[in-house]
Amino acid sequence: MIQAINSIGIGVDSSYGTYNRGMEADVFIKRNGEPYLGEVWPGKVYFPDFLNPAAATFWSNEIKMFQEILPLDGLWIDMNELSNFITSPLSSGSSLDDPPYKINNSGDKRPINNKTVPATSIHFGNISEYDAHNLYGLLEAKATHQAVVDITGKRPFILSRSTFVSSGKYTAHWTGDNAAKWEDLAYSIPGILNFGLFGIPMVGADICGFSHDTTEELCRRWIQVE
């Protein structure tokens, strides 16, 4: 069985064991000295800091407890760009949240903090999110891979939406949210081939499309391509 982790954010709820154990282990990304409060599918959340060595131990323990309830062969880790439903206000006096060098975020020059963890957030070792942002999916995949190996004694199947250099050692990848359109079927071909060049050999698209209504013909052709 492949089990989905649809949000890396841990729900802020004092009745939730995972949250309490994470707080006790002090493994969450911080901002202004406190765990950064974001929002994803569970509602208000804190995000594990995989630069913290204690986070891998915490993460492995949570997976082990889940495995004892519902046996699994692999894990699908989603939303780990890091994705956030809110955009937090800028930190005053810091250029990290609003750097002079602008990126073309989302193709329309959105601020770098748009619906993600702010760049001024701090990881273990006083490393800013600005410097560590692109590593998050890789670090989560690495910790997840090792946890499942330790728990099952078998080579696991891990599927991650966010990847970085060397991710192919730990996880497969899918190309994220697409649309049920012929153009997106066409885009999926170079997308998958490029990831082979990037050193991530097991890659696929969301067959038939993630959004919009699909058709039998489009699904058939997409399956043939994949």
mmCIF file of C-alpha atoms in Angstrom:
data_model
loop_
_atom_site.group_PDB
_atom_site.id
_atom_site.type_symbol
_atom_site.label_atom_id
_atom_site.label_comp_id
_atom_site.label_asym_id
_atom_site.label_seq_id
_atom_site.Cartn_x
_atom_site.Cartn_y
_atom_site.Cartn_z
ATOM 1 C CA MET A 1 0.000 0.000 0.000
ATOM 2 C CA ILE A 2 1.196 3.515 -0.860
ATOM 3 C CA GLN A 3 0.085 6.060 1.732
ATOM 4 C CA ALA A 4 -0.199 9.770 0.936
ATOM 5 C CA ILE A 5 1.102 12.562 3.152
ATOM 6 C CA ASN A 6 -0.851 15.408 1.574
ATOM 7 C CA SER A 7 0.702 18.106 3.730
ATOM 8 C CA ILE A 8 4.033 18.305 5.475
ATOM 9 C CA GLY A 9 2.478 20.757 7.937
ATOM 10 C CA ILE A 10 1.699 19.305 11.382
ATOM 11 C CA GLY A 11 -1.694 20.410 12.683
ATOM 12 C CA VAL A 12 -1.460 22.730 15.697
ATOM 13 C CA ASP A 13 -3.713 20.883 18.110
ATOM 14 C CA SER A 14 -2.874 20.034 21.717
ATOM 15 C CA SER A 15 -4.946 16.839 21.433
ATOM 16 C CA TYR A 16 -2.817 15.622 18.490
ATOM 17 C CA GLY A 17 0.028 13.341 19.546
ATOM 18 C CA THR A 18 2.236 14.136 16.572
ATOM 19 C CA TYR A 19 2.027 17.850 17.327
ATOM 20 C CA ASN A 20 2.836 17.323 21.009
ATOM 21 C CA ARG A 21 5.818 15.093 20.248
ATOM 22 C CA GLY A 22 7.103 17.595 17.686
ATOM 23 C CA MET A 23 6.872 20.418 20.197
ATOM 24 C CA GLU A 24 8.650 18.335 22.827
ATOM 25 C CA ALA A 25 11.460 17.521 20.380
ATOM 26 C CA ASP A 26 11.623 21.177 19.229
ATOM 27 C CA VAL A 27 11.787 20.255 15.538
ATOM 28 C CA PHE A 28 9.726 22.967 13.829
ATOM 29 C CA ILE A 29 10.918 25.827 11.590
ATOM 30 C CA LYS A 30 10.909 29.084 13.538
ATOM 31 C CA ARG A 31 10.310 32.751 12.887
ATOM 32 C CA ASN A 32 10.951 35.451 15.471
ATOM 33 C CA GLY A 33 11.962 32.774 17.962
ATOM 34 C CA GLU A 34 8.687 30.801 17.747
ATOM 35 C CA PRO A 35 7.532 27.974 15.486
ATOM 36 C CA TYR A 36 6.324 29.546 12.253
ATOM 37 C CA LEU A 37 2.529 29.269 11.978
ATOM 38 C CA GLY A 38 1.322 28.449 8.476
ATOM 39 C CA GLU A 39 -1.863 26.994 7.066
ATOM 40 C CA VAL A 40 -2.368 23.912 4.889
ATOM 41 C CA TRP A 41 -4.986 21.125 4.696
ATOM 42 C CA PRO A 42 -5.089 20.422 8.472
ATOM 43 C CA GLY A 43 -5.654 24.139 9.147
ATOM 44 C CA LYS A 44 -3.066 25.931 11.296
ATOM 45 C CA VAL A 45 0.241 24.065 11.075
ATOM 46 C CA TYR A 46 3.907 24.034 12.028
ATOM 47 C CA PHE A 47 6.492 22.702 9.581
ATOM 48 C CA PRO A 48 9.188 20.155 10.568
ATOM 49 C CA ASP A 49 12.734 21.406 10.086
ATOM 50 C CA PHE A 50 14.620 18.604 8.333
ATOM 51 C CA LEU A 51 17.909 20.453 8.757
ATOM 52 C CA ASN A 52 17.537 19.583 12.437
ATOM 53 C CA PRO A 53 18.967 16.084 13.092
ATOM 54 C CA ALA A 54 16.238 15.522 15.677
ATOM 55 C CA ALA A 55 13.566 15.967 12.993
ATOM 56 C CA ALA A 56 14.571 12.764 11.187
ATOM 57 C CA THR A 57 14.223 10.836 14.453
ATOM 58 C CA PHE A 58 10.834 12.432 15.131
ATOM 59 C CA TRP A 59 9.684 11.752 11.557
ATOM 60 C CA SER A 60 10.812 8.119 11.640
ATOM 61 C CA ASN A 61 8.997 7.531 14.923
ATOM 62 C CA GLU A 62 5.750 8.972 13.533
ATOM 63 C CA ILE A 63 5.988 6.784 10.427
ATOM 64 C CA LYS A 64 6.694 3.730 12.604
ATOM 65 C CA MET A 65 3.600 4.349 14.720
ATOM 66 C CA PHE A 66 1.509 4.813 11.584
ATOM 67 C CA GLN A 67 2.966 1.623 10.073
ATOM 68 C CA GLU A 68 1.834 -0.329 13.129
ATOM 69 C CA ILE A 69 -1.732 0.868 12.532
ATOM 70 C CA LEU A 70 -1.787 0.643 8.734
ATOM 71 C CA PRO A 71 1.037 -1.344 7.076
ATOM 72 C CA LEU A 72 2.558 0.450 4.099
ATOM 73 C CA ASP A 73 5.142 -0.175 1.383
ATOM 74 C CA GLY A 74 5.785 3.415 0.419
ATOM 75 C CA LEU A 75 4.884 7.033 1.004
ATOM 76 C CA TRP A 76 3.722 9.817 -1.290
ATOM 77 C CA ILE A 77 4.907 13.190 0.041
ATOM 78 C CA ASP A 78 3.120 16.226 -1.336
ATOM 79 C CA MET A 79 3.070 20.019 -0.850
ATOM 80 C CA ASN A 80 6.757 20.011 0.133
ATOM 81 C CA GLU A 81 7.959 23.035 -1.846
ATOM 82 C CA LEU A 82 7.066 24.284 0.967
ATOM 83 C CA SER A 83 3.461 24.994 0.075
ATOM 84 C CA ASN A 84 1.464 27.279 2.358
ATOM 85 C CA PHE A 85 -2.112 28.546 1.967
ATOM 86 C CA ILE A 86 -1.211 31.956 3.399
ATOM 87 C CA THR A 87 1.337 34.661 2.607
ATOM 88 C CA SER A 88 2.800 36.084 5.807
ATOM 89 C CA PRO A 89 3.650 39.787 6.231
ATOM 90 C CA LEU A 90 7.213 40.906 5.526
ATOM 91 C CA SER A 91 9.684 41.147 8.385
ATOM 92 C CA SER A 92 10.633 44.760 8.954
ATOM 93 C CA GLY A 93 14.290 45.615 8.499
ATOM 94 C CA SER A 94 15.157 42.467 6.532
ATOM 95 C CA SER A 95 15.889 42.271 2.820
ATOM 96 C CA LEU A 96 15.351 38.489 2.720
ATOM 97 C CA ASP A 97 11.558 38.690 2.469
ATOM 98 C CA ASP A 98 11.839 41.324 -0.271
ATOM 99 C CA PRO A 99 15.269 40.938 -1.881
ATOM 100 C CA PRO A 100 16.556 43.449 -4.441
ATOM 101 C CA TYR A 101 17.009 40.602 -6.937
ATOM 102 C CA LYS A 102 13.555 39.561 -8.116
ATOM 103 C CA ILE A 103 12.681 36.121 -9.412
ATOM 104 C CA ASN A 104 9.823 35.476 -11.815
ATOM 105 C CA ASN A 105 7.845 33.602 -9.173
ATOM 106 C CA SER A 106 4.895 31.644 -10.647
ATOM 107 C CA GLY A 107 5.565 33.306 -14.008
ATOM 108 C CA ASP A 108 4.045 36.630 -12.961
ATOM 109 C CA LYS A 109 6.696 38.045 -10.583
ATOM 110 C CA ARG A 110 4.926 37.272 -7.326
ATOM 111 C CA PRO A 111 6.856 37.988 -4.084
ATOM 112 C CA ILE A 112 9.157 35.144 -3.009
ATOM 113 C CA ASN A 113 7.062 34.595 0.148
ATOM 114 C CA ASN A 114 3.872 34.101 -1.831
ATOM 115 C CA LYS A 115 2.087 31.100 -0.274
ATOM 116 C CA THR A 116 5.211 29.573 1.216
ATOM 117 C CA VAL A 117 7.273 29.725 4.406
ATOM 118 C CA PRO A 118 8.784 33.219 4.689
ATOM 119 C CA ALA A 119 12.425 33.645 3.705
ATOM 120 C CA THR A 120 13.191 35.117 7.136
ATOM 121 C CA SER A 121 12.173 31.908 8.900
ATOM 122 C CA ILE A 122 15.040 30.113 10.623
ATOM 123 C CA HIS A 123 16.197 26.503 10.456
ATOM 124 C CA PHE A 124 18.468 24.577 12.788
ATOM 125 C CA GLY A 125 21.956 26.087 12.910
ATOM 126 C CA ASN A 126 20.584 29.593 12.318
ATOM 127 C CA ILE A 127 20.168 28.918 8.594
ATOM 128 C CA SER A 128 17.548 31.107 6.929
ATOM 129 C CA GLU A 129 14.715 29.753 4.817
ATOM 130 C CA TYR A 130 16.076 32.071 2.122
ATOM 131 C CA ASP A 131 19.193 29.864 1.908
ATOM 132 C CA ALA A 132 17.538 26.487 2.518
ATOM 133 C CA HIS A 133 14.190 26.766 0.710
ATOM 134 C CA ASN A 134 15.017 24.650 -2.351
ATOM 135 C CA LEU A 135 16.426 21.836 -0.217
ATOM 136 C CA TYR A 136 13.233 21.111 1.704
ATOM 137 C CA GLY A 137 11.746 18.453 -0.580
ATOM 138 C CA LEU A 138 15.095 16.675 -0.853
ATOM 139 C CA LEU A 139 15.629 16.642 2.914
ATOM 140 C CA GLU A 140 12.117 15.367 3.583
ATOM 141 C CA ALA A 141 12.516 12.649 0.931
ATOM 142 C CA LYS A 142 15.857 11.580 2.408
ATOM 143 C CA ALA A 143 14.425 11.365 5.931
ATOM 144 C CA THR A 144 11.322 9.521 4.699
ATOM 145 C CA HIS A 145 13.353 7.051 2.648
ATOM 146 C CA GLN A 146 15.620 6.212 5.590
ATOM 147 C CA ALA A 147 12.676 5.876 7.955
ATOM 148 C CA VAL A 148 10.859 3.366 5.760
ATOM 149 C CA VAL A 149 14.080 1.373 5.197
ATOM 150 C CA ASP A 150 14.685 1.209 8.952
ATOM 151 C CA ILE A 151 11.096 0.217 9.673
ATOM 152 C CA THR A 152 10.483 -2.348 6.910
ATOM 153 C CA GLY A 153 13.998 -3.510 6.074
ATOM 154 C CA LYS A 154 13.076 -3.178 2.405
ATOM 155 C CA ARG A 155 13.770 -0.714 -0.377
ATOM 156 C CA PRO A 156 10.811 1.671 -0.239
ATOM 157 C CA PHE A 157 8.802 3.498 -2.846
ATOM 158 C CA ILE A 158 8.837 7.229 -2.093
ATOM 159 C CA LEU A 159 7.115 9.750 -4.375
ATOM 160 C CA SER A 160 7.821 13.469 -3.907
ATOM 161 C CA ARG A 161 6.469 16.547 -5.638
ATOM 162 C CA SER A 162 9.477 18.700 -4.716
ATOM 163 C CA THR A 163 12.959 17.588 -5.746
ATOM 164 C CA PHE A 164 16.542 18.856 -5.918
ATOM 165 C CA VAL A 165 19.972 17.613 -6.991
ATOM 166 C CA SER A 166 20.413 13.979 -5.767
ATOM 167 C CA SER A 167 16.690 13.460 -5.042
ATOM 168 C CA GLY A 168 16.703 10.512 -7.442
ATOM 169 C CA LYS A 169 18.639 8.479 -4.876
ATOM 170 C CA TYR A 170 15.742 8.697 -2.437
ATOM 171 C CA THR A 171 12.515 9.330 -4.302
ATOM 172 C CA ALA A 172 10.547 9.109 -7.504
ATOM 173 C CA HIS A 173 8.929 12.306 -8.773
ATOM 174 C CA TRP A 174 5.737 13.392 -10.445
ATOM 175 C CA THR A 175 5.459 16.633 -12.329
ATOM 176 C CA GLY A 176 2.755 18.157 -10.143
ATOM 177 C CA ASP A 177 -0.651 19.634 -10.855
ATOM 178 C CA ASN A 178 -1.504 19.721 -14.548
ATOM 179 C CA ALA A 179 -4.707 20.093 -16.510
ATOM 180 C CA ALA A 180 -6.748 17.665 -18.579
ATOM 181 C CA LYS A 181 -5.620 19.302 -21.805
ATOM 182 C CA TRP A 182 -3.795 18.049 -24.866
ATOM 183 C CA GLU A 183 -1.234 20.815 -24.364
ATOM 184 C CA ASP A 184 -0.398 19.453 -20.912
ATOM 185 C CA LEU A 185 -0.001 15.957 -22.325
ATOM 186 C CA ALA A 186 2.507 17.431 -24.769
ATOM 187 C CA TYR A 187 4.314 19.345 -22.000
ATOM 188 C CA SER A 188 4.625 16.170 -19.929
ATOM 189 C CA ILE A 189 6.903 14.536 -22.510
ATOM 190 C CA PRO A 190 9.865 16.976 -22.308
ATOM 191 C CA GLY A 191 9.201 17.393 -18.575
ATOM 192 C CA ILE A 192 9.705 13.692 -17.910
ATOM 193 C CA LEU A 193 12.673 13.416 -20.263
ATOM 194 C CA ASN A 194 14.381 16.406 -18.631
ATOM 195 C CA PHE A 195 14.162 14.815 -15.202
ATOM 196 C CA GLY A 196 16.079 11.833 -16.562
ATOM 197 C CA LEU A 197 18.862 14.271 -17.419
ATOM 198 C CA PHE A 198 18.603 15.714 -13.908
ATOM 199 C CA GLY A 199 19.396 12.305 -12.394
ATOM 200 C CA ILE A 200 15.879 11.391 -11.321
ATOM 201 C CA PRO A 201 15.081 8.250 -13.344
ATOM 202 C CA MET A 202 11.574 7.419 -12.112
ATOM 203 C CA VAL A 203 9.247 10.249 -13.137
ATOM 204 C CA GLY A 204 5.668 10.509 -14.347
ATOM 205 C CA ALA A 205 2.878 12.982 -14.943
ATOM 206 C CA ASP A 206 -0.603 13.101 -13.447
ATOM 207 C CA ILE A 207 -2.130 10.870 -16.147
ATOM 208 C CA CYS A 208 -5.396 12.209 -17.641
ATOM 209 C CA GLY A 209 -4.837 15.540 -15.901
ATOM 210 C CA PHE A 210 -5.263 16.806 -12.356
ATOM 211 C CA SER A 211 -7.714 19.638 -12.996
ATOM 212 C CA HIS A 212 -10.623 20.104 -15.412
ATOM 213 C CA ASP A 213 -12.742 17.342 -16.936
ATOM 214 C CA THR A 214 -10.847 14.770 -18.950
ATOM 215 C CA THR A 215 -11.989 12.636 -21.895
ATOM 216 C CA GLU A 216 -11.628 8.957 -22.722
ATOM 217 C CA GLU A 217 -9.470 9.753 -25.754
ATOM 218 C CA LEU A 218 -7.125 12.019 -23.787
ATOM 219 C CA CYS A 219 -6.718 9.408 -21.041
ATOM 220 C CA ARG A 220 -6.033 6.691 -23.562
ATOM 221 C CA ARG A 221 -3.326 8.688 -25.305
ATOM 222 C CA TRP A 222 -1.782 9.804 -22.014
ATOM 223 C CA ILE A 223 -1.545 6.217 -20.783
ATOM 224 C CA GLN A 224 0.098 5.224 -24.058
ATOM 225 C CA VAL A 225 2.666 7.997 -23.710
ATOM 226 C CA GLU A 226 3.516 7.176 -20.100
#
